[in-house]
PDB file of C-alpha atoms in Angstrom:
ATOM      1  CA  MET A 234     -28.559 -85.927   4.139  1.00 56.00           C
ATOM      2  CA  SER A 235     -31.896 -87.364   3.129  1.00 74.00           C
ATOM      3  CA  TYR A 236     -30.825 -89.810   0.439  1.00 92.00           C
ATOM      4  CA  SER A 237     -30.359 -93.557   0.798  1.00 97.00           C
ATOM      5  CA  ALA A 238     -28.855 -96.438  -1.173  1.00 98.00           C
ATOM      6  CA  LYS A 239     -31.254 -97.898  -3.728  1.00 98.00           C
ATOM      7  CA  ILE A 240     -30.618-100.584  -6.340  1.00 98.00           C
ATOM      8  CA  GLY A 241     -32.802-100.726  -9.459  1.00 98.00           C
ATOM      9  CA  PRO A 242     -32.355-103.655 -11.821  1.00 98.00           C
ATOM     10  CA  SER A 243     -32.785-102.737 -15.471  1.00 97.00           C
ATOM     11  CA  ILE A 244     -35.449-105.139 -16.629  1.00 96.00           C
ATOM     12  CA  LEU A 245     -34.501-104.747 -20.287  1.00 94.00           C
ATOM     13  CA  SER A 246     -31.686-107.201 -19.510  1.00 93.00           C
ATOM     14  CA  SER A 247     -34.159-109.895 -18.464  1.00 95.00           C
ATOM     15  CA  ASP A 248     -36.117-112.525 -20.403  1.00 95.00           C
ATOM     16  CA  LEU A 249     -38.639-110.261 -22.119  1.00 94.00           C
ATOM     17  CA  SER A 250     -41.058-113.128 -22.691  1.00 96.00           C
ATOM     18  CA  GLN A 251     -41.349-113.493 -18.888  1.00 97.00           C
ATOM     19  CA  LEU A 252     -41.239-109.852 -17.898  1.00 97.00           C
ATOM     20  CA  GLY A 253     -43.875-109.907 -15.158  1.00 98.00           C
ATOM     21  CA  ASP A 254     -42.206-112.874 -13.446  1.00 98.00           C
ATOM     22  CA  GLU A 255     -38.775-111.296 -13.895  1.00 98.00           C
ATOM     23  CA  CYS A 256     -39.954-108.095 -12.187  1.00 98.00           C
ATOM     24  CA  LYS A 257     -41.334-110.105  -9.271  1.00 98.00           C
ATOM     25  CA  ARG A 258     -38.095-112.099  -9.079  1.00 98.00           C
ATOM     26  CA  MET A 259     -36.004-108.917  -8.898  1.00 98.00           C
ATOM     27  CA  MET A 260     -38.172-107.456  -6.119  1.00 98.00           C
ATOM     28  CA  GLU A 261     -37.965-110.733  -4.190  1.00 98.00           C
ATOM     29  CA  CYS A 262     -34.163-110.620  -4.542  1.00 98.00           C
ATOM     30  CA  GLY A 263     -34.023-107.276  -2.750  1.00 98.00           C
ATOM     31  CA  ALA A 264     -34.382-104.672  -5.506  1.00 98.00           C
ATOM     32  CA  ASP A 265     -35.493-101.271  -4.216  1.00 98.00           C
ATOM     33  CA  TYR A 266     -37.070-100.248  -7.511  1.00 98.00           C
ATOM     34  CA  LEU A 267     -37.314-101.287 -11.164  1.00 98.00           C
ATOM     35  CA  HIS A 268     -35.689 -99.321 -13.990  1.00 98.00           C
ATOM     36  CA  LEU A 269     -37.679 -99.488 -17.239  1.00 98.00           C
ATOM     37  CA  ASP A 270     -35.983 -98.349 -20.446  1.00 97.00           C
ATOM     38  CA  VAL A 271     -38.349 -96.810 -22.986  1.00 98.00           C
ATOM     39  CA  MET A 272     -36.724 -96.226 -26.406  1.00 97.00           C
ATOM     40  CA  ASP A 273     -38.471 -94.838 -29.463  1.00 97.00           C
ATOM     41  CA  GLY A 274     -36.018 -95.538 -32.302  1.00 96.00           C
ATOM     42  CA  HIS A 275     -35.565 -91.755 -32.781  1.00 97.00           C
ATOM     43  CA  PHE A 276     -33.810 -90.361 -29.705  1.00 97.00           C
ATOM     44  CA  VAL A 277     -31.822 -93.598 -29.570  1.00 96.00           C
ATOM     45  CA  PRO A 278     -31.371 -96.137 -32.378  1.00 93.00           C
ATOM     46  CA  ASN A 279     -33.347 -98.881 -30.662  1.00 94.00           C
ATOM     47  CA  ILE A 280     -36.989 -99.673 -29.868  1.00 95.00           C
ATOM     48  CA  THR A 281     -38.172-101.309 -26.645  1.00 96.00           C
ATOM     49  CA  PHE A 282     -41.687-100.901 -25.228  1.00 96.00           C
ATOM     50  CA  GLY A 283     -44.263 -98.290 -24.285  1.00 97.00           C
ATOM     51  CA  HIS A 284     -47.065 -97.569 -21.849  1.00 98.00           C
ATOM     52  CA  PRO A 285     -49.259-100.621 -22.696  1.00 98.00           C
ATOM     53  CA  MET A 286     -46.471-102.875 -21.434  1.00 97.00           C
ATOM     54  CA  VAL A 287     -46.037-100.736 -18.313  1.00 98.00           C
ATOM     55  CA  GLU A 288     -49.746-101.051 -17.593  1.00 98.00           C
ATOM     56  CA  CYS A 289     -49.549-104.856 -17.903  1.00 98.00           C
ATOM     57  CA  LEU A 290     -46.496-104.978 -15.641  1.00 98.00           C
ATOM     58  CA  ARG A 291     -48.201-102.820 -13.025  1.00 98.00           C
ATOM     59  CA  THR A 292     -51.154-105.212 -13.029  1.00 98.00           C
ATOM     60  CA  ALA A 293     -48.784-108.178 -12.749  1.00 97.00           C
ATOM     61  CA  VAL A 294     -46.623-106.904  -9.877  1.00 98.00           C
ATOM     62  CA  GLY A 295     -49.212-104.899  -7.927  1.00 98.00           C
ATOM     63  CA  PRO A 296     -49.114-101.336  -6.610  1.00 98.00           C
ATOM     64  CA  ASP A 297     -45.921-101.420  -4.527  1.00 97.00           C
ATOM     65  CA  PRO A 298     -42.866-101.703  -6.814  1.00 98.00           C
ATOM     66  CA  PHE A 299     -41.468 -98.292  -7.817  1.00 98.00           C
ATOM     67  CA  PHE A 300     -41.267 -97.951 -11.619  1.00 98.00           C
ATOM     68  CA  ASP A 301     -38.516 -95.560 -12.713  1.00 98.00           C
ATOM     69  CA  MET A 302     -39.264 -94.865 -16.373  1.00 98.00           C
ATOM     70  CA  HIS A 303     -36.136 -93.916 -18.317  1.00 98.00           C
ATOM     71  CA  MET A 304     -37.691 -92.131 -21.280  1.00 98.00           C
ATOM     72  CA  MET A 305     -35.193 -92.251 -24.144  1.00 98.00           C
ATOM     73  CA  VAL A 306     -37.651 -90.591 -26.508  1.00 98.00           C
ATOM     74  CA  SER A 307     -37.641 -87.566 -28.803  1.00 98.00           C
ATOM     75  CA  ARG A 308     -40.912 -86.118 -27.536  1.00 98.00           C
ATOM     76  CA  PRO A 309     -41.063 -86.767 -23.784  1.00 98.00           C
ATOM     77  CA  GLU A 310     -44.045 -84.406 -23.425  1.00 98.00           C
ATOM     78  CA  GLN A 311     -46.162 -86.818 -25.454  1.00 98.00           C
ATOM     79  CA  TRP A 312     -45.962 -89.722 -23.000  1.00 98.00           C
ATOM     80  CA  VAL A 313     -46.411 -88.085 -19.586  1.00 98.00           C
ATOM     81  CA  LYS A 314     -50.146 -88.703 -19.246  1.00 98.00           C
ATOM     82  CA  PRO A 315     -50.125 -92.218 -20.777  1.00 98.00           C
ATOM     83  CA  MET A 316     -47.279 -93.304 -18.484  1.00 98.00           C
ATOM     84  CA  ALA A 317     -48.965 -91.845 -15.414  1.00 98.00           C
ATOM     85  CA  ALA A 318     -52.172 -93.660 -16.302  1.00 98.00           C
ATOM     86  CA  ALA A 319     -50.223 -96.897 -16.859  1.00 98.00           C
ATOM     87  CA  GLY A 320     -48.838 -96.797 -13.320  1.00 98.00           C
ATOM     88  CA  ALA A 321     -45.381 -95.249 -13.695  1.00 98.00           C
ATOM     89  CA  SER A 322     -43.893 -93.914 -10.444  1.00 98.00           C
ATOM     90  CA  GLN A 323     -41.165 -91.663 -11.805  1.00 99.00           C
ATOM     91  CA  TYR A 324     -40.743 -90.110 -15.230  1.00 99.00           C
ATOM     92  CA  THR A 325     -37.076 -89.627 -16.100  1.00 99.00           C
ATOM     93  CA  PHE A 326     -36.681 -87.626 -19.299  1.00 98.00           C
ATOM     94  CA  HIS A 327     -33.587 -86.507 -21.174  1.00 98.00           C
ATOM     95  CA  LEU A 328     -32.539 -82.872 -21.030  1.00 98.00           C
ATOM     96  CA  GLU A 329     -31.404 -83.172 -24.654  1.00 98.00           C
ATOM     97  CA  ALA A 330     -34.912 -84.137 -25.813  1.00 98.00           C
ATOM     98  CA  THR A 331     -36.846 -81.024 -24.794  1.00 98.00           C
ATOM     99  CA  THR A 332     -36.677 -77.270 -25.316  1.00 97.00           C
ATOM    100  CA  ASN A 333     -38.769 -76.528 -22.219  1.00 97.00           C
ATOM    101  CA  PRO A 334     -37.639 -78.615 -19.235  1.00 98.00           C
ATOM    102  CA  GLY A 335     -39.427 -76.380 -16.728  1.00 98.00           C
ATOM    103  CA  ASN A 336     -42.811 -76.927 -18.314  1.00 98.00           C
ATOM    104  CA  LEU A 337     -42.232 -80.668 -18.610  1.00 98.00           C
ATOM    105  CA  ILE A 338     -41.204 -80.944 -14.951  1.00 98.00           C
ATOM    106  CA  LYS A 339     -44.461 -79.185 -14.011  1.00 98.00           C
ATOM    107  CA  GLU A 340     -46.532 -81.543 -16.210  1.00 98.00           C
ATOM    108  CA  ILE A 341     -44.930 -84.627 -14.679  1.00 98.00           C
ATOM    109  CA  ARG A 342     -45.576 -83.376 -11.132  1.00 98.00           C
ATOM    110  CA  GLU A 343     -49.184 -82.516 -11.960  1.00 98.00           C
ATOM    111  CA  SER A 344     -49.716 -86.036 -13.271  1.00 98.00           C
ATOM    112  CA  GLY A 345     -48.675 -87.455  -9.889  1.00 98.00           C
ATOM    113  CA  MET A 346     -45.255 -88.860 -10.794  1.00 98.00           C
ATOM    114  CA  LYS A 347     -41.812 -88.064  -9.441  1.00 98.00           C
ATOM    115  CA  VAL A 348     -39.406 -86.252 -11.772  1.00 98.00           C
ATOM    116  CA  GLY A 349     -36.079 -87.556 -13.019  1.00 99.00           C
ATOM    117  CA  LEU A 350     -33.772 -85.636 -15.375  1.00 99.00           C
ATOM    118  CA  ALA A 351     -31.138 -87.504 -17.390  1.00 98.00           C
ATOM    119  CA  ILE A 352     -28.050 -86.369 -19.271  1.00 98.00           C
ATOM    120  CA  LYS A 353     -26.075 -88.224 -21.938  1.00 98.00           C
ATOM    121  CA  PRO A 354     -22.278 -88.517 -21.655  1.00 98.00           C
ATOM    122  CA  GLY A 355     -21.798 -85.567 -24.037  1.00 97.00           C
ATOM    123  CA  THR A 356     -23.966 -83.179 -21.988  1.00 98.00           C
ATOM    124  CA  THR A 357     -22.324 -81.161 -19.236  1.00 98.00           C
ATOM    125  CA  VAL A 358     -23.603 -81.352 -15.710  1.00 98.00           C
ATOM    126  CA  GLU A 359     -23.777 -77.537 -15.600  1.00 97.00           C
ATOM    127  CA  GLU A 360     -26.619 -77.743 -18.159  1.00 98.00           C
ATOM    128  CA  LEU A 361     -28.612 -79.856 -15.697  1.00 98.00           C
ATOM    129  CA  ALA A 362     -27.816 -77.657 -12.688  1.00 98.00           C
ATOM    130  CA  PRO A 363     -30.525 -74.968 -13.190  1.00 98.00           C
ATOM    131  CA  TRP A 364     -33.205 -77.662 -12.846  1.00 98.00           C
ATOM    132  CA  ALA A 365     -31.676 -79.599  -9.941  1.00 98.00           C
ATOM    133  CA  GLY A 366     -33.806 -77.822  -7.346  1.00 97.00           C
ATOM    134  CA  GLN A 367     -37.025 -78.799  -9.152  1.00 98.00           C
ATOM    135  CA  ILE A 368     -36.381 -82.523  -9.714  1.00 98.00           C
ATOM    136  CA  ASP A 369     -36.389 -85.612  -7.513  1.00 98.00           C
ATOM    137  CA  MET A 370     -33.491 -87.360  -9.229  1.00 98.00           C
ATOM    138  CA  ALA A 371     -30.639 -86.639 -11.621  1.00 98.00           C
ATOM    139  CA  LEU A 372     -29.480 -89.453 -13.894  1.00 98.00           C
ATOM    140  CA  VAL A 373     -25.891 -89.362 -15.114  1.00 98.00           C
ATOM    141  CA  MET A 374     -25.560 -91.808 -18.009  1.00 98.00           C
ATOM    142  CA  THR A 375     -22.352 -93.832 -17.808  1.00 98.00           C
ATOM    143  CA  VAL A 376     -22.762 -95.187 -21.360  1.00 97.00           C
ATOM    144  CA  GLU A 377     -24.297 -93.763 -24.526  1.00 95.00           C
ATOM    145  CA  PRO A 378     -28.017 -94.542 -24.146  1.00 94.00           C
ATOM    146  CA  GLY A 379     -29.655 -96.986 -26.509  1.00 85.00           C
ATOM    147  CA  PHE A 380     -28.008-100.359 -25.973  1.00 72.00           C
ATOM    148  CA  GLY A 381     -27.194-102.609 -23.038  1.00 67.00           C
ATOM    149  CA  GLY A 382     -23.904-104.318 -22.340  1.00 70.00           C
ATOM    150  CA  GLN A 383     -21.641-101.304 -22.953  1.00 82.00           C
ATOM    151  CA  LYS A 384     -18.478-100.560 -20.987  1.00 94.00           C
ATOM    152  CA  PHE A 385     -18.772 -98.266 -17.956  1.00 97.00           C
ATOM    153  CA  MET A 386     -17.443 -94.733 -18.604  1.00 98.00           C
ATOM    154  CA  GLU A 387     -15.427 -93.820 -15.535  1.00 98.00           C
ATOM    155  CA  ASP A 388     -14.860 -90.301 -16.864  1.00 98.00           C
ATOM    156  CA  MET A 389     -18.504 -89.503 -16.029  1.00 98.00           C
ATOM    157  CA  MET A 390     -17.767 -89.697 -12.283  1.00 98.00           C
ATOM    158  CA  PRO A 391     -16.722 -86.023 -11.952  1.00 98.00           C
ATOM    159  CA  LYS A 392     -20.288 -85.117 -12.984  1.00 98.00           C
ATOM    160  CA  VAL A 393     -21.635 -87.204 -10.113  1.00 98.00           C
ATOM    161  CA  SER A 394     -19.138 -85.718  -7.649  1.00 98.00           C
ATOM    162  CA  TRP A 395     -20.011 -82.193  -8.725  1.00 98.00           C
ATOM    163  CA  LEU A 396     -23.742 -82.792  -8.378  1.00 98.00           C
ATOM    164  CA  ARG A 397     -23.284 -84.347  -4.939  1.00 97.00           C
ATOM    165  CA  SER A 398     -21.190 -81.388  -3.753  1.00 97.00           C
ATOM    166  CA  GLN A 399     -23.671 -78.809  -5.103  1.00 97.00           C
ATOM    167  CA  PHE A 400     -26.916 -80.642  -4.191  1.00 97.00           C
ATOM    168  CA  PRO A 401     -26.162 -82.734  -1.094  1.00 95.00           C
ATOM    169  CA  SER A 402     -29.646 -84.231  -0.690  1.00 96.00           C
ATOM    170  CA  LEU A 403     -30.458 -84.936  -4.366  1.00 98.00           C
ATOM    171  CA  ASP A 404     -31.020 -88.515  -5.515  1.00 98.00           C
ATOM    172  CA  ILE A 405     -28.284 -89.188  -8.086  1.00 98.00           C
ATOM    173  CA  GLU A 406     -28.612 -92.194 -10.356  1.00 98.00           C
ATOM    174  CA  VAL A 407     -26.003 -93.849 -12.579  1.00 98.00           C
ATOM    175  CA  ASP A 408     -26.936 -96.103 -15.478  1.00 97.00           C
ATOM    176  CA  GLY A 409     -24.739 -98.049 -17.874  1.00 96.00           C
ATOM    177  CA  GLY A 410     -22.152-100.750 -17.318  1.00 95.00           C
ATOM    178  CA  VAL A 411     -22.612-100.625 -13.540  1.00 97.00           C
ATOM    179  CA  GLY A 412     -21.881-103.798 -11.587  1.00 97.00           C
ATOM    180  CA  PRO A 413     -19.558-105.167  -8.896  1.00 98.00           C
ATOM    181  CA  ASN A 414     -16.463-103.966 -10.794  1.00 97.00           C
ATOM    182  CA  SER A 415     -17.568-100.340 -11.130  1.00 98.00           C
ATOM    183  CA  ILE A 416     -19.795 -99.807  -8.080  1.00 98.00           C
ATOM    184  CA  HIS A 417     -17.010 -98.499  -5.812  1.00 98.00           C
ATOM    185  CA  LYS A 418     -16.268 -95.620  -8.193  1.00 98.00           C
ATOM    186  CA  CYS A 419     -19.983 -94.725  -8.427  1.00 98.00           C
ATOM    187  CA  ALA A 420     -20.454 -94.862  -4.659  1.00 98.00           C
ATOM    188  CA  GLU A 421     -17.332 -92.815  -3.909  1.00 98.00           C
ATOM    189  CA  ALA A 422     -18.435 -90.146  -6.391  1.00 98.00           C
ATOM    190  CA  GLY A 423     -21.761 -89.836  -4.582  1.00 98.00           C
ATOM    191  CA  ALA A 424     -24.297 -91.843  -6.598  1.00 98.00           C
ATOM    192  CA  ASN A 425     -27.008 -93.404  -4.438  1.00 98.00           C
ATOM    193  CA  MET A 426     -29.433 -94.853  -7.005  1.00 98.00           C
ATOM    194  CA  ILE A 427     -27.778 -97.628  -8.958  1.00 98.00           C
ATOM    195  CA  VAL A 428     -29.171 -99.052 -12.177  1.00 98.00           C
ATOM    196  CA  SER A 429     -27.650-102.418 -12.985  1.00 97.00           C
ATOM    197  CA  GLY A 430     -28.667-104.563 -15.919  1.00 95.00           C
ATOM    198  CA  SER A 431     -26.929-107.785 -16.840  1.00 94.00           C
ATOM    199  CA  ALA A 432     -24.676-107.764 -13.731  1.00 96.00           C
ATOM    200  CA  VAL A 433     -27.793-108.338 -11.616  1.00 98.00           C
ATOM    201  CA  VAL A 434     -30.409-109.781 -13.933  1.00 97.00           C
ATOM    202  CA  SER A 435     -28.171-112.336 -15.665  1.00 96.00           C
ATOM    203  CA  SER A 436     -26.416-113.374 -12.464  1.00 97.00           C
ATOM    204  CA  ASP A 437     -26.855-116.873 -11.015  1.00 97.00           C
ATOM    205  CA  ASP A 438     -27.416-115.176  -7.656  1.00 98.00           C
ATOM    206  CA  PRO A 439     -29.053-111.757  -8.157  1.00 98.00           C
ATOM    207  CA  ARG A 440     -29.787-111.442  -4.437  1.00 98.00           C
ATOM    208  CA  SER A 441     -26.095-111.438  -3.490  1.00 98.00           C
ATOM    209  CA  VAL A 442     -25.181-109.003  -6.304  1.00 98.00           C
ATOM    210  CA  ILE A 443     -27.922-106.566  -5.216  1.00 98.00           C
ATOM    211  CA  ALA A 444     -26.749-106.883  -1.594  1.00 98.00           C
ATOM    212  CA  LEU A 445     -23.122-106.245  -2.588  1.00 98.00           C
ATOM    213  CA  LEU A 446     -24.012-103.149  -4.628  1.00 98.00           C
ATOM    214  CA  LYS A 447     -26.189-101.801  -1.842  1.00 98.00           C
ATOM    215  CA  ASN A 448     -23.604-102.373   0.886  1.00 98.00           C
ATOM    216  CA  VAL A 449     -20.905-100.510  -1.047  1.00 98.00           C
ATOM    217  CA  VAL A 450     -23.230 -97.518  -1.549  1.00 98.00           C
ATOM    218  CA  MET A 451     -24.399 -97.560   2.087  1.00 98.00           C
ATOM    219  CA  GLU A 452     -20.797 -97.570   3.313  1.00 98.00           C
ATOM    220  CA  ALA A 453     -19.938 -94.616   1.067  1.00 97.00           C
ATOM    221  CA  ILE A 454     -22.971 -92.661   2.336  1.00 97.00           C
ATOM    222  CA  GLN A 455     -21.992 -93.363   5.958  1.00 96.00           C
ATOM    223  CA  LYS A 456     -18.411 -92.290   5.268  1.00 95.00           C
ATOM    224  CA  ARG A 457     -19.619 -89.088   3.625  1.00 92.00           C
ATOM    225  CA  SER A 458     -21.805 -88.190   6.610  1.00 90.00           C
ATOM    226  CA  LEU A 459     -18.877 -88.799   8.987  1.00 91.00           C
ATOM    227  CA  ASP A 460     -16.526 -86.682   6.858  1.00 86.00           C
ATOM    228  CA  ARG A 461     -18.800 -83.652   6.857  1.00 73.00           C
TER     229      ARG A 461
END
């Protein structure tokens, strides 16, 4: 097994007027990567930010932090080059937003970014499966994308379990309503990349929340390797 436990705070939950400082604060508190939610008002009914902001954040935090771009946009093809130029590390697009995932995966790789593929709650995991061998990470949404603060959908966990059983070394990310109350279910199902918004970012002690989330996932990974 080549995957490890990684915690990525969702910076959309932070004070947007202080975003550079908030990103630095999260990294100092033990975050493994930063999850950046890009919404276009079409694919989801909300608007956040685009590549100019990513470029400013990259300048602010330096070259090291890993930027996982969650592209909740109708035309993911359009933003590959701008995001790569802005300093994005991984480009996670939605399967529902493109008619040619294979071509898009190739474009993202050629631009020097890692590839993530996301599915909404209504999309079956079998639809993602044909592409699993070509991507770096699968993202199973545990809320409907578009807004923060929604309740965790436990009925998405069979998707995670299925992916983990079929693709044992794939990075599997969960996003939506994930925090100390839901992390055990995510870890047991086989998720290893954990996006957490308000549970981490709005906490009085983000460092201890990140450590808790990470420890639960690490324990589940160790248990899985012993059980094999």
